[in-house]
PDB file of N, CA and C in Angstrom:
ATOM      1  N   LYS A 141      44.601 114.274  67.249  1.00 48.00           N
ATOM      2  CA  LYS A 141      44.884 114.802  65.918  1.00 48.00           C
ATOM      3  C   LYS A 141      46.001 113.984  65.291  1.00 48.00           C
ATOM      4  N   PRO A 142      45.814 113.509  64.068  1.00 55.00           N
ATOM      5  CA  PRO A 142      46.854 112.692  63.425  1.00 55.00           C
ATOM      6  C   PRO A 142      48.169 113.455  63.256  1.00 55.00           C
ATOM      7  N   THR A 143      49.268 112.706  63.250  1.00 62.00           N
ATOM      8  CA  THR A 143      50.593 113.284  63.048  1.00 62.00           C
ATOM      9  C   THR A 143      50.762 113.512  61.556  1.00 62.00           C
ATOM     10  N   GLY A 144      50.600 114.740  61.107  1.00 64.00           N
ATOM     11  CA  GLY A 144      50.662 114.979  59.676  1.00 64.00           C
ATOM     12  C   GLY A 144      51.412 116.220  59.264  1.00 64.00           C
ATOM     13  N   SER A 145      51.634 117.157  60.167  1.00 81.00           N
ATOM     14  CA  SER A 145      52.317 118.379  59.773  1.00 81.00           C
ATOM     15  C   SER A 145      53.800 118.106  59.543  1.00 81.00           C
ATOM     16  N   ARG A 146      54.403 118.973  58.765  1.00 83.00           N
ATOM     17  CA  ARG A 146      55.836 118.845  58.451  1.00 83.00           C
ATOM     18  C   ARG A 146      56.680 118.839  59.728  1.00 83.00           C
ATOM     19  N   ILE A 147      56.346 119.711  60.690  1.00 87.00           N
ATOM     20  CA  ILE A 147      57.109 119.788  61.938  1.00 87.00           C
ATOM     21  C   ILE A 147      56.937 118.496  62.747  1.00 87.00           C
ATOM     22  N   GLN A 148      55.714 117.991  62.839  1.00 89.00           N
ATOM     23  CA  GLN A 148      55.473 116.751  63.584  1.00 89.00           C
ATOM     24  C   GLN A 148      56.216 115.581  62.943  1.00 89.00           C
ATOM     25  N   ILE A 149      56.146 115.468  61.626  1.00 90.00           N
ATOM     26  CA  ILE A 149      56.828 114.380  60.919  1.00 90.00           C
ATOM     27  C   ILE A 149      58.334 114.495  61.114  1.00 90.00           C
ATOM     28  N   ASN A 150      58.873 115.699  60.990  1.00 91.00           N
ATOM     29  CA  ASN A 150      60.302 115.914  61.175  1.00 91.00           C
ATOM     30  C   ASN A 150      60.727 115.532  62.592  1.00 91.00           C
ATOM     31  N   ASN A 151      59.953 115.932  63.592  1.00 93.00           N
ATOM     32  CA  ASN A 151      60.275 115.588  64.976  1.00 93.00           C
ATOM     33  C   ASN A 151      60.229 114.077  65.200  1.00 93.00           C
ATOM     34  N   LEU A 152      59.226 113.413  64.626  1.00 93.00           N
ATOM     35  CA  LEU A 152      59.127 111.958  64.761  1.00 93.00           C
ATOM     36  C   LEU A 152      60.308 111.272  64.091  1.00 93.00           C
ATOM     37  N   LEU A 153      60.641 111.669  62.868  1.00 93.00           N
ATOM     38  CA  LEU A 153      61.778 111.059  62.169  1.00 93.00           C
ATOM     39  C   LEU A 153      63.084 111.270  62.931  1.00 93.00           C
ATOM     40  N   ASN A 154      63.298 112.475  63.456  1.00 94.00           N
ATOM     41  CA  ASN A 154      64.507 112.746  64.248  1.00 94.00           C
ATOM     42  C   ASN A 154      64.543 111.865  65.488  1.00 94.00           C
ATOM     43  N   SER A 155      63.421 111.702  66.162  1.00 95.00           N
ATOM     44  CA  SER A 155      63.358 110.850  67.351  1.00 95.00           C
ATOM     45  C   SER A 155      63.659 109.401  66.996  1.00 95.00           C
ATOM     46  N   LEU A 156      63.117 108.918  65.885  1.00 94.00           N
ATOM     47  CA  LEU A 156      63.362 107.537  65.453  1.00 94.00           C
ATOM     48  C   LEU A 156      64.827 107.322  65.091  1.00 94.00           C
ATOM     49  N   GLU A 157      65.477 108.339  64.524  1.00 93.00           N
ATOM     50  CA  GLU A 157      66.897 108.230  64.167  1.00 93.00           C
ATOM     51  C   GLU A 157      67.776 108.186  65.422  1.00 93.00           C
ATOM     52  N   LYS A 158      67.332 108.828  66.498  1.00 94.00           N
ATOM     53  CA  LYS A 158      68.118 108.894  67.737  1.00 94.00           C
ATOM     54  C   LYS A 158      68.019 107.622  68.565  1.00 94.00           C
ATOM     55  N   GLY A 159      66.901 106.898  68.462  1.00 94.00           N
ATOM     56  CA  GLY A 159      66.756 105.709  69.298  1.00 94.00           C
ATOM     57  C   GLY A 159      65.355 105.131  69.271  1.00 94.00           C
ATOM     58  N   LEU A 160      64.940 104.603  70.399  1.00 95.00           N
ATOM     59  CA  LEU A 160      63.670 103.892  70.511  1.00 95.00           C
ATOM     60  C   LEU A 160      62.528 104.865  70.792  1.00 95.00           C
ATOM     61  N   CYS A 161      61.432 104.695  70.064  1.00 96.00           N
ATOM     62  CA  CYS A 161      60.234 105.505  70.263  1.00 96.00           C
ATOM     63  C   CYS A 161      59.046 104.593  70.541  1.00 96.00           C
ATOM     64  N   LYS A 162      58.084 105.151  71.252  1.00 96.00           N
ATOM     65  CA  LYS A 162      56.814 104.467  71.455  1.00 96.00           C
ATOM     66  C   LYS A 162      55.776 105.241  70.657  1.00 96.00           C
ATOM     67  N   ILE A 163      55.156 104.561  69.693  1.00 95.00           N
ATOM     68  CA  ILE A 163      54.141 105.192  68.857  1.00 95.00           C
ATOM     69  C   ILE A 163      52.803 104.537  69.177  1.00 95.00           C
ATOM     70  N   THR A 164      51.806 105.365  69.466  1.00 93.00           N
ATOM     71  CA  THR A 164      50.453 104.864  69.694  1.00 93.00           C
ATOM     72  C   THR A 164      49.677 105.021  68.401  1.00 93.00           C
ATOM     73  N   VAL A 165      49.155 103.902  67.891  1.00 91.00           N
ATOM     74  CA  VAL A 165      48.411 103.923  66.635  1.00 91.00           C
ATOM     75  C   VAL A 165      46.982 103.454  66.859  1.00 91.00           C
ATOM     76  N   LYS A 166      46.090 104.010  66.063  1.00 88.00           N
ATOM     77  CA  LYS A 166      44.707 103.546  66.046  1.00 88.00           C
ATOM     78  C   LYS A 166      44.655 102.418  65.035  1.00 88.00           C
ATOM     79  N   ARG A 167      44.158 101.285  65.442  1.00 75.00           N
ATOM     80  CA  ARG A 167      44.097 100.136  64.556  1.00 75.00           C
ATOM     81  C   ARG A 167      42.984 100.326  63.538  1.00 75.00           C
ATOM     82  N   ILE A 168      43.228  99.934  62.300  1.00 73.00           N
ATOM     83  CA  ILE A 168      42.257 100.097  61.214  1.00 73.00           C
ATOM     84  C   ILE A 168      41.012  99.275  61.515  1.00 73.00           C
ATOM     85  N   ASN A 169      39.865  99.882  61.302  1.00 74.00           N
ATOM     86  CA  ASN A 169      38.556  99.249  61.503  1.00 74.00           C
ATOM     87  C   ASN A 169      38.318  98.785  62.933  1.00 74.00           C
ATOM     88  N   GLU A 170      39.028  99.354  63.880  1.00 75.00           N
ATOM     89  CA  GLU A 170      38.845  99.016  65.286  1.00 75.00           C
ATOM     90  C   GLU A 170      38.868 100.291  66.108  1.00 75.00           C
ATOM     91  N   ASN A 171      38.280 100.220  67.277  1.00 79.00           N
ATOM     92  CA  ASN A 171      38.311 101.372  68.175  1.00 79.00           C
ATOM     93  C   ASN A 171      39.514 101.316  69.114  1.00 79.00           C
ATOM     94  N   SER A 172      40.213 100.199  69.119  1.00 83.00           N
ATOM     95  CA  SER A 172      41.337 100.045  70.040  1.00 83.00           C
ATOM     96  C   SER A 172      42.604 100.684  69.484  1.00 83.00           C
ATOM     97  N   THR A 173      43.545 100.923  70.388  1.00 88.00           N
ATOM     98  CA  THR A 173      44.846 101.460  69.998  1.00 88.00           C
ATOM     99  C   THR A 173      45.906 100.415  70.307  1.00 88.00           C
ATOM    100  N   ARG A 174      47.089 100.626  69.756  1.00 88.00           N
ATOM    101  CA  ARG A 174      48.209  99.719  69.984  1.00 88.00           C
ATOM    102  C   ARG A 174      49.468 100.541  70.128  1.00 88.00           C
ATOM    103  N   GLU A 175      50.307 100.189  71.076  1.00 91.00           N
ATOM    104  CA  GLU A 175      51.596 100.854  71.242  1.00 91.00           C
ATOM    105  C   GLU A 175      52.665 100.042  70.524  1.00 91.00           C
ATOM    106  N   ILE A 176      53.446 100.724  69.713  1.00 93.00           N
ATOM    107  CA  ILE A 176      54.505 100.079  68.943  1.00 93.00           C
ATOM    108  C   ILE A 176      55.829 100.690  69.371  1.00 93.00           C
ATOM    109  N   TYR A 177      56.778  99.837  69.721  1.00 95.00           N
ATOM    110  CA  TYR A 177      58.125 100.293  70.042  1.00 95.00           C
ATOM    111  C   TYR A 177      58.970 100.085  68.800  1.00 95.00           C
ATOM    112  N   CYS A 178      59.586 101.174  68.319  1.00 95.00           N
ATOM    113  CA  CYS A 178      60.284 101.092  67.047  1.00 95.00           C
ATOM    114  C   CYS A 178      61.433 102.095  66.980  1.00 95.00           C
ATOM    115  N   THR A 179      62.245 101.946  65.925  1.00 94.00           N
ATOM    116  CA  THR A 179      63.412 102.800  65.748  1.00 94.00           C
ATOM    117  C   THR A 179      63.747 102.927  64.271  1.00 94.00           C
ATOM    118  N   ARG A 180      64.600 103.882  63.963  1.00 91.00           N
ATOM    119  CA  ARG A 180      65.286 103.990  62.679  1.00 91.00           C
ATOM    120  C   ARG A 180      66.766 104.243  62.967  1.00 91.00           C
ATOM    121  N   GLN A 181      67.199 103.975  64.230  1.00 91.00           N
ATOM    122  CA  GLN A 181      68.595 104.178  64.601  1.00 91.00           C
ATOM    123  C   GLN A 181      69.456 103.247  63.753  1.00 91.00           C
ATOM    124  N   GLN A 182      70.447 103.820  63.107  1.00 86.00           N
ATOM    125  CA  GLN A 182      71.235 103.119  62.097  1.00 86.00           C
ATOM    126  C   GLN A 182      71.843 101.800  62.584  1.00 86.00           C
ATOM    127  N   ASN A 183      72.318 101.742  63.804  1.00 84.00           N
ATOM    128  CA  ASN A 183      72.978 100.534  64.293  1.00 84.00           C
ATOM    129  C   ASN A 183      72.006  99.394  64.598  1.00 84.00           C
ATOM    130  N   PHE A 184      70.700  99.660  64.541  1.00 85.00           N
ATOM    131  CA  PHE A 184      69.729  98.641  64.930  1.00 85.00           C
ATOM    132  C   PHE A 184      68.719  98.319  63.849  1.00 85.00           C
ATOM    133  N   THR A 185      69.013  98.740  62.629  1.00 85.00           N
ATOM    134  CA  THR A 185      68.208  98.366  61.476  1.00 85.00           C
ATOM    135  C   THR A 185      69.114  97.621  60.504  1.00 85.00           C
ATOM    136  N   PRO A 186      68.557  96.816  59.599  1.00 84.00           N
ATOM    137  CA  PRO A 186      69.406  96.083  58.656  1.00 84.00           C
ATOM    138  C   PRO A 186      70.308  97.019  57.860  1.00 84.00           C
ATOM    139  N   SER A 187      71.552  96.587  57.666  1.00 83.00           N
ATOM    140  CA  SER A 187      72.530  97.426  56.978  1.00 83.00           C
ATOM    141  C   SER A 187      72.363  97.344  55.465  1.00 83.00           C
ATOM    142  N   LYS A 188      72.909  98.341  54.800  1.00 83.00           N
ATOM    143  CA  LYS A 188      72.846  98.398  53.341  1.00 83.00           C
ATOM    144  C   LYS A 188      73.493  97.133  52.777  1.00 83.00           C
ATOM    145  N   GLY A 189      72.870  96.535  51.799  1.00 83.00           N
ATOM    146  CA  GLY A 189      73.364  95.283  51.238  1.00 83.00           C
ATOM    147  C   GLY A 189      72.570  94.096  51.734  1.00 83.00           C
ATOM    148  N   SER A 190      71.905  94.245  52.881  1.00 86.00           N
ATOM    149  CA  SER A 190      71.054  93.186  53.418  1.00 86.00           C
ATOM    150  C   SER A 190      69.754  93.135  52.622  1.00 86.00           C
ATOM    151  N   SER A 191      69.178  91.946  52.499  1.00 83.00           N
ATOM    152  CA  SER A 191      67.891  91.834  51.794  1.00 83.00           C
ATOM    153  C   SER A 191      66.783  92.551  52.563  1.00 83.00           C
ATOM    154  N   ASN A 192      67.004  92.819  53.847  1.00 84.00           N
ATOM    155  CA  ASN A 192      66.014  93.529  54.658  1.00 84.00           C
ATOM    156  C   ASN A 192      66.266  95.024  54.752  1.00 84.00           C
ATOM    157  N   TYR A 193      67.289  95.523  54.050  1.00 83.00           N
ATOM    158  CA  TYR A 193      67.606  96.945  54.095  1.00 83.00           C
ATOM    159  C   TYR A 193      66.510  97.765  53.430  1.00 83.00           C
ATOM    160  N   ARG A 194      66.168  98.887  54.025  1.00 86.00           N
ATOM    161  CA  ARG A 194      65.235  99.843  53.428  1.00 86.00           C
ATOM    162  C   ARG A 194      65.850 101.235  53.580  1.00 86.00           C
ATOM    163  N   ALA A 195      65.738 102.026  52.536  1.00 83.00           N
ATOM    164  CA  ALA A 195      66.260 103.391  52.590  1.00 83.00           C
ATOM    165  C   ALA A 195      65.487 104.194  53.630  1.00 83.00           C
ATOM    166  N   ARG A 196      66.110 105.231  54.132  1.00 79.00           N
ATOM    167  CA  ARG A 196      65.473 106.072  55.150  1.00 79.00           C
ATOM    168  C   ARG A 196      64.384 106.941  54.539  1.00 79.00           C
ATOM    169  N   ASP A 197      63.356 107.173  55.324  1.00 82.00           N
ATOM    170  CA  ASP A 197      62.293 108.093  54.925  1.00 82.00           C
ATOM    171  C   ASP A 197      62.761 109.524  55.114  1.00 82.00           C
ATOM    172  N   GLY A 198      62.298 110.396  54.268  1.00 85.00           N
ATOM    173  CA  GLY A 198      62.502 111.822  54.442  1.00 85.00           C
ATOM    174  C   GLY A 198      61.159 112.467  54.719  1.00 85.00           C
ATOM    175  N   VAL A 199      61.176 113.687  55.210  1.00 88.00           N
ATOM    176  CA  VAL A 199      59.937 114.391  55.547  1.00 88.00           C
ATOM    177  C   VAL A 199      59.020 114.471  54.331  1.00 88.00           C
ATOM    178  N   GLU A 200      59.577 114.837  53.175  1.00 88.00           N
ATOM    179  CA  GLU A 200      58.757 115.002  51.973  1.00 88.00           C
ATOM    180  C   GLU A 200      58.103 113.698  51.564  1.00 88.00           C
ATOM    181  N   SER A 201      58.857 112.583  51.595  1.00 88.00           N
ATOM    182  CA  SER A 201      58.277 111.305  51.176  1.00 88.00           C
ATOM    183  C   SER A 201      57.199 110.829  52.143  1.00 88.00           C
ATOM    184  N   VAL A 202      57.384 111.076  53.441  1.00 88.00           N
ATOM    185  CA  VAL A 202      56.375 110.671  54.428  1.00 88.00           C
ATOM    186  C   VAL A 202      55.098 111.488  54.237  1.00 88.00           C
ATOM    187  N   ILE A 203      55.238 112.789  54.030  1.00 87.00           N
ATOM    188  CA  ILE A 203      54.067 113.641  53.827  1.00 87.00           C
ATOM    189  C   ILE A 203      53.359 113.266  52.523  1.00 87.00           C
ATOM    190  N   ARG A 204      54.111 113.011  51.466  1.00 88.00           N
ATOM    191  CA  ARG A 204      53.539 112.662  50.165  1.00 88.00           C
ATOM    192  C   ARG A 204      52.824 111.310  50.212  1.00 88.00           C
ATOM    193  N   ASP A 205      53.488 110.296  50.783  1.00 89.00           N
ATOM    194  CA  ASP A 205      52.935 108.941  50.790  1.00 89.00           C
ATOM    195  C   ASP A 205      52.006 108.677  51.966  1.00 89.00           C
ATOM    196  N   LYS A 206      52.060 109.560  52.986  1.00 89.00           N
ATOM    197  CA  LYS A 206      51.264 109.408  54.208  1.00 89.00           C
ATOM    198  C   LYS A 206      51.551 108.088  54.931  1.00 89.00           C
ATOM    199  N   ASN A 207      52.809 107.616  54.795  1.00 91.00           N
ATOM    200  CA  ASN A 207      53.287 106.412  55.475  1.00 91.00           C
ATOM    201  C   ASN A 207      54.663 106.666  56.031  1.00 91.00           C
ATOM    202  N   ILE A 208      54.953 105.979  57.121  1.00 91.00           N
ATOM    203  CA  ILE A 208      56.299 106.025  57.682  1.00 91.00           C
ATOM    204  C   ILE A 208      56.754 104.579  57.869  1.00 91.00           C
ATOM    205  N   LEU A 209      58.008 104.316  57.552  1.00 91.00           N
ATOM    206  CA  LEU A 209      58.553 102.975  57.664  1.00 91.00           C
ATOM    207  C   LEU A 209      59.464 102.914  58.886  1.00 91.00           C
ATOM    208  N   VAL A 210      59.185 101.989  59.800  1.00 93.00           N
ATOM    209  CA  VAL A 210      59.964 101.862  61.034  1.00 93.00           C
ATOM    210  C   VAL A 210      60.387 100.410  61.234  1.00 93.00           C
ATOM    211  N   TRP A 211      61.456 100.222  62.002  1.00 92.00           N
ATOM    212  CA  TRP A 211      61.862  98.880  62.430  1.00 92.00           C
ATOM    213  C   TRP A 211      61.201  98.663  63.787  1.00 92.00           C
ATOM    214  N   ALA A 212      60.210  97.778  63.829  1.00 93.00           N
ATOM    215  CA  ALA A 212      59.406  97.571  65.032  1.00 93.00           C
ATOM    216  C   ALA A 212      59.868  96.329  65.789  1.00 93.00           C
ATOM    217  N   LEU A 213      59.857  96.429  67.119  1.00 90.00           N
ATOM    218  CA  LEU A 213      60.195  95.276  67.942  1.00 90.00           C
ATOM    219  C   LEU A 213      59.134  94.185  67.798  1.00 90.00           C
ATOM    220  N   ASP A 214      57.899  94.582  67.539  1.00 88.00           N
ATOM    221  CA  ASP A 214      56.812  93.643  67.267  1.00 88.00           C
ATOM    222  C   ASP A 214      55.978  94.220  66.136  1.00 88.00           C
ATOM    223  N   LYS A 215      56.140  93.670  64.937  1.00 85.00           N
ATOM    224  CA  LYS A 215      55.459  94.216  63.764  1.00 85.00           C
ATOM    225  C   LYS A 215      54.107  93.575  63.507  1.00 85.00           C
ATOM    226  N   THR A 216      53.712  92.586  64.296  1.00 81.00           N
ATOM    227  CA  THR A 216      52.501  91.831  63.987  1.00 81.00           C
ATOM    228  C   THR A 216      51.222  92.628  64.191  1.00 81.00           C
ATOM    229  N   LEU A 217      51.193  93.554  65.139  1.00 69.00           N
ATOM    230  CA  LEU A 217      50.019  94.347  65.481  1.00 69.00           C
ATOM    231  C   LEU A 217      48.852  93.499  65.968  1.00 69.00           C
ATOM    232  N   ASN A 218      49.049  92.212  66.076  1.00 70.00           N
ATOM    233  CA  ASN A 218      47.998  91.335  66.573  1.00 70.00           C
ATOM    234  C   ASN A 218      48.531  90.613  67.797  1.00 70.00           C
ATOM    235  N   GLU A 219      47.918  90.860  68.929  1.00 69.00           N
ATOM    236  CA  GLU A 219      48.439  90.320  70.184  1.00 69.00           C
ATOM    237  C   GLU A 219      48.318  88.804  70.277  1.00 69.00           C
ATOM    238  N   LYS A 220      47.509  88.184  69.412  1.00 76.00           N
ATOM    239  CA  LYS A 220      47.351  86.726  69.445  1.00 76.00           C
ATOM    240  C   LYS A 220      48.431  86.012  68.637  1.00 76.00           C
ATOM    241  N   GLU A 221      49.084  86.749  67.741  1.00 78.00           N
ATOM    242  CA  GLU A 221      50.136  86.154  66.916  1.00 78.00           C
ATOM    243  C   GLU A 221      51.474  86.179  67.645  1.00 78.00           C
ATOM    244  N   LYS A 222      52.386  85.320  67.186  1.00 83.00           N
ATOM    245  CA  LYS A 222      53.736  85.292  67.722  1.00 83.00           C
ATOM    246  C   LYS A 222      54.424  86.620  67.398  1.00 83.00           C
ATOM    247  N   ARG A 223      55.105  87.187  68.387  1.00 84.00           N
ATOM    248  CA  ARG A 223      55.796  88.462  68.182  1.00 84.00           C
ATOM    249  C   ARG A 223      56.971  88.278  67.233  1.00 84.00           C
ATOM    250  N   GLU A 224      57.137  89.269  66.351  1.00 87.00           N
ATOM    251  CA  GLU A 224      58.207  89.216  65.369  1.00 87.00           C
ATOM    252  C   GLU A 224      58.650  90.636  65.055  1.00 87.00           C
ATOM    253  N   SER A 225      59.964  90.870  65.075  1.00 88.00           N
ATOM    254  CA  SER A 225      60.465  92.197  64.737  1.00 88.00           C
ATOM    255  C   SER A 225      60.616  92.317  63.226  1.00 88.00           C
ATOM    256  N   GLY A 226      60.617  93.540  62.748  1.00 90.00           N
ATOM    257  CA  GLY A 226      60.806  93.758  61.324  1.00 90.00           C
ATOM    258  C   GLY A 226      60.270  95.105  60.892  1.00 90.00           C
ATOM    259  N   TRP A 227      60.333  95.358  59.585  1.00 91.00           N
ATOM    260  CA  TRP A 227      59.851  96.615  59.040  1.00 91.00           C
ATOM    261  C   TRP A 227      58.342  96.676  59.128  1.00 91.00           C
ATOM    262  N   LEU A 228      57.850  97.844  59.477  1.00 92.00           N
ATOM    263  CA  LEU A 228      56.411  98.068  59.593  1.00 92.00           C
ATOM    264  C   LEU A 228      56.089  99.421  58.978  1.00 92.00           C
ATOM    265  N   LYS A 229      55.144  99.431  58.046  1.00 91.00           N
ATOM    266  CA  LYS A 229      54.698 100.683  57.434  1.00 91.00           C
ATOM    267  C   LYS A 229      53.460 101.135  58.197  1.00 91.00           C
ATOM    268  N   ILE A 230      53.510 102.367  58.699  1.00 91.00           N
ATOM    269  CA  ILE A 230      52.410 102.922  59.479  1.00 91.00           C
ATOM    270  C   ILE A 230      51.853 104.137  58.740  1.00 91.00           C
ATOM    271  N   LYS A 231      50.552 104.180  58.576  1.00 90.00           N
ATOM    272  CA  LYS A 231      49.916 105.361  57.983  1.00 90.00           C
ATOM    273  C   LYS A 231      49.987 106.499  58.996  1.00 90.00           C
ATOM    274  N   THR A 232      50.381 107.677  58.551  1.00 90.00           N
ATOM    275  CA  THR A 232      50.531 108.797  59.481  1.00 90.00           C
ATOM    276  C   THR A 232      49.208 109.194  60.117  1.00 90.00           C
ATOM    277  N   ASP A 233      48.089 108.968  59.432  1.00 88.00           N
ATOM    278  CA  ASP A 233      46.809 109.333  60.045  1.00 88.00           C
ATOM    279  C   ASP A 233      46.363 108.336  61.111  1.00 88.00           C
ATOM    280  N   GLN A 234      47.090 107.229  61.259  1.00 89.00           N
ATOM    281  CA  GLN A 234      46.823 106.273  62.339  1.00 89.00           C
ATOM    282  C   GLN A 234      47.601 106.624  63.612  1.00 89.00           C
ATOM    283  N   ILE A 235      48.640 107.466  63.486  1.00 91.00           N
ATOM    284  CA  ILE A 235      49.479 107.812  64.636  1.00 91.00           C
ATOM    285  C   ILE A 235      48.749 108.817  65.507  1.00 91.00           C
ATOM    286  N   LEU A 236      48.428 108.394  66.724  1.00 90.00           N
ATOM    287  CA  LEU A 236      47.746 109.264  67.671  1.00 90.00           C
ATOM    288  C   LEU A 236      48.726 110.038  68.531  1.00 90.00           C
ATOM    289  N   ASP A 237      49.853 109.407  68.854  1.00 91.00           N
ATOM    290  CA  ASP A 237      50.829 110.012  69.752  1.00 91.00           C
ATOM    291  C   ASP A 237      52.149 109.274  69.596  1.00 91.00           C
ATOM    292  N   TYR A 238      53.233 109.944  69.969  1.00 93.00           N
ATOM    293  CA  TYR A 238      54.534 109.264  70.015  1.00 93.00           C
ATOM    294  C   TYR A 238      55.387 109.924  71.080  1.00 93.00           C
ATOM    295  N   SER A 239      56.316 109.148  71.600  1.00 95.00           N
ATOM    296  CA  SER A 239      57.266 109.689  72.567  1.00 95.00           C
ATOM    297  C   SER A 239      58.608 108.995  72.382  1.00 95.00           C
ATOM    298  N   PHE A 240      59.664 109.735  72.662  1.00 96.00           N
ATOM    299  CA  PHE A 240      61.023 109.196  72.586  1.00 96.00           C
ATOM    300  C   PHE A 240      61.291 108.456  73.892  1.00 96.00           C
ATOM    301  N   VAL A 241      61.625 107.168  73.787  1.00 95.00           N
ATOM    302  CA  VAL A 241      61.909 106.358  74.976  1.00 95.00           C
ATOM    303  C   VAL A 241      63.354 106.555  75.415  1.00 95.00           C
ATOM    304  N   GLY A 242      64.284 106.532  74.461  1.00 94.00           N
ATOM    305  CA  GLY A 242      65.691 106.724  74.781  1.00 94.00           C
ATOM    306  C   GLY A 242      66.601 106.163  73.720  1.00 94.00           C
ATOM    307  N   GLU A 243      67.865 106.505  73.827  1.00 92.00           N
ATOM    308  CA  GLU A 243      68.862 105.977  72.915  1.00 92.00           C
ATOM    309  C   GLU A 243      69.090 104.494  73.207  1.00 92.00           C
ATOM    310  N   ILE A 244      69.390 103.734  72.165  1.00 88.00           N
ATOM    311  CA  ILE A 244      69.692 102.324  72.333  1.00 88.00           C
ATOM    312  C   ILE A 244      71.202 102.200  72.435  1.00 88.00           C
ATOM    313  N   PRO A 245      71.708 101.642  73.530  1.00 86.00           N
ATOM    314  CA  PRO A 245      73.168 101.526  73.691  1.00 86.00           C
ATOM    315  C   PRO A 245      73.770 100.629  72.607  1.00 86.00           C
ATOM    316  N   ASN A 246      74.976 100.969  72.170  1.00 77.00           N
ATOM    317  CA  ASN A 246      75.646 100.205  71.118  1.00 77.00           C
ATOM    318  C   ASN A 246      76.340  98.944  71.625  1.00 77.00           C
ATOM    319  N   ASN A 247      76.467  98.782  72.923  1.00 64.00           N
ATOM    320  CA  ASN A 247      77.188  97.600  73.412  1.00 64.00           C
ATOM    321  C   ASN A 247      76.315  96.620  74.101  1.00 64.00           C
TER     322      ASN A 247
END
C-alpha cells in the first residue's frame, strides 16, 4: 500500500529529520524496486544560502503535491550510472516501505 496517509507521511518526515532512512520505491514503468538511503537531517543537507538549499517539506505540502523531497546518497536511481548524491523528489505512491536506519553522527 502506498505511503499516503497523514500519519504515514508525518512518521516518514520525522524519521528523515532524525537521520538516515531506507526507502523502498517502485520504479516507474518497471516491476523492480529500488532502495534509497536518504535524509532530511539538518546537518547533512545543504544549508540555507547554498544554491542547493531546499526548504523542508511539511505534511500538508507532501499530501497535496504527492511528492517528498529527500537528500539521497545516490539520486540516480539507475544502477548503471555513476552514483551521485543530491536532492531527489519521490512520488509518495511509489513508496512501498521505509525504515529508520539511524541517526547520523555529527563528528
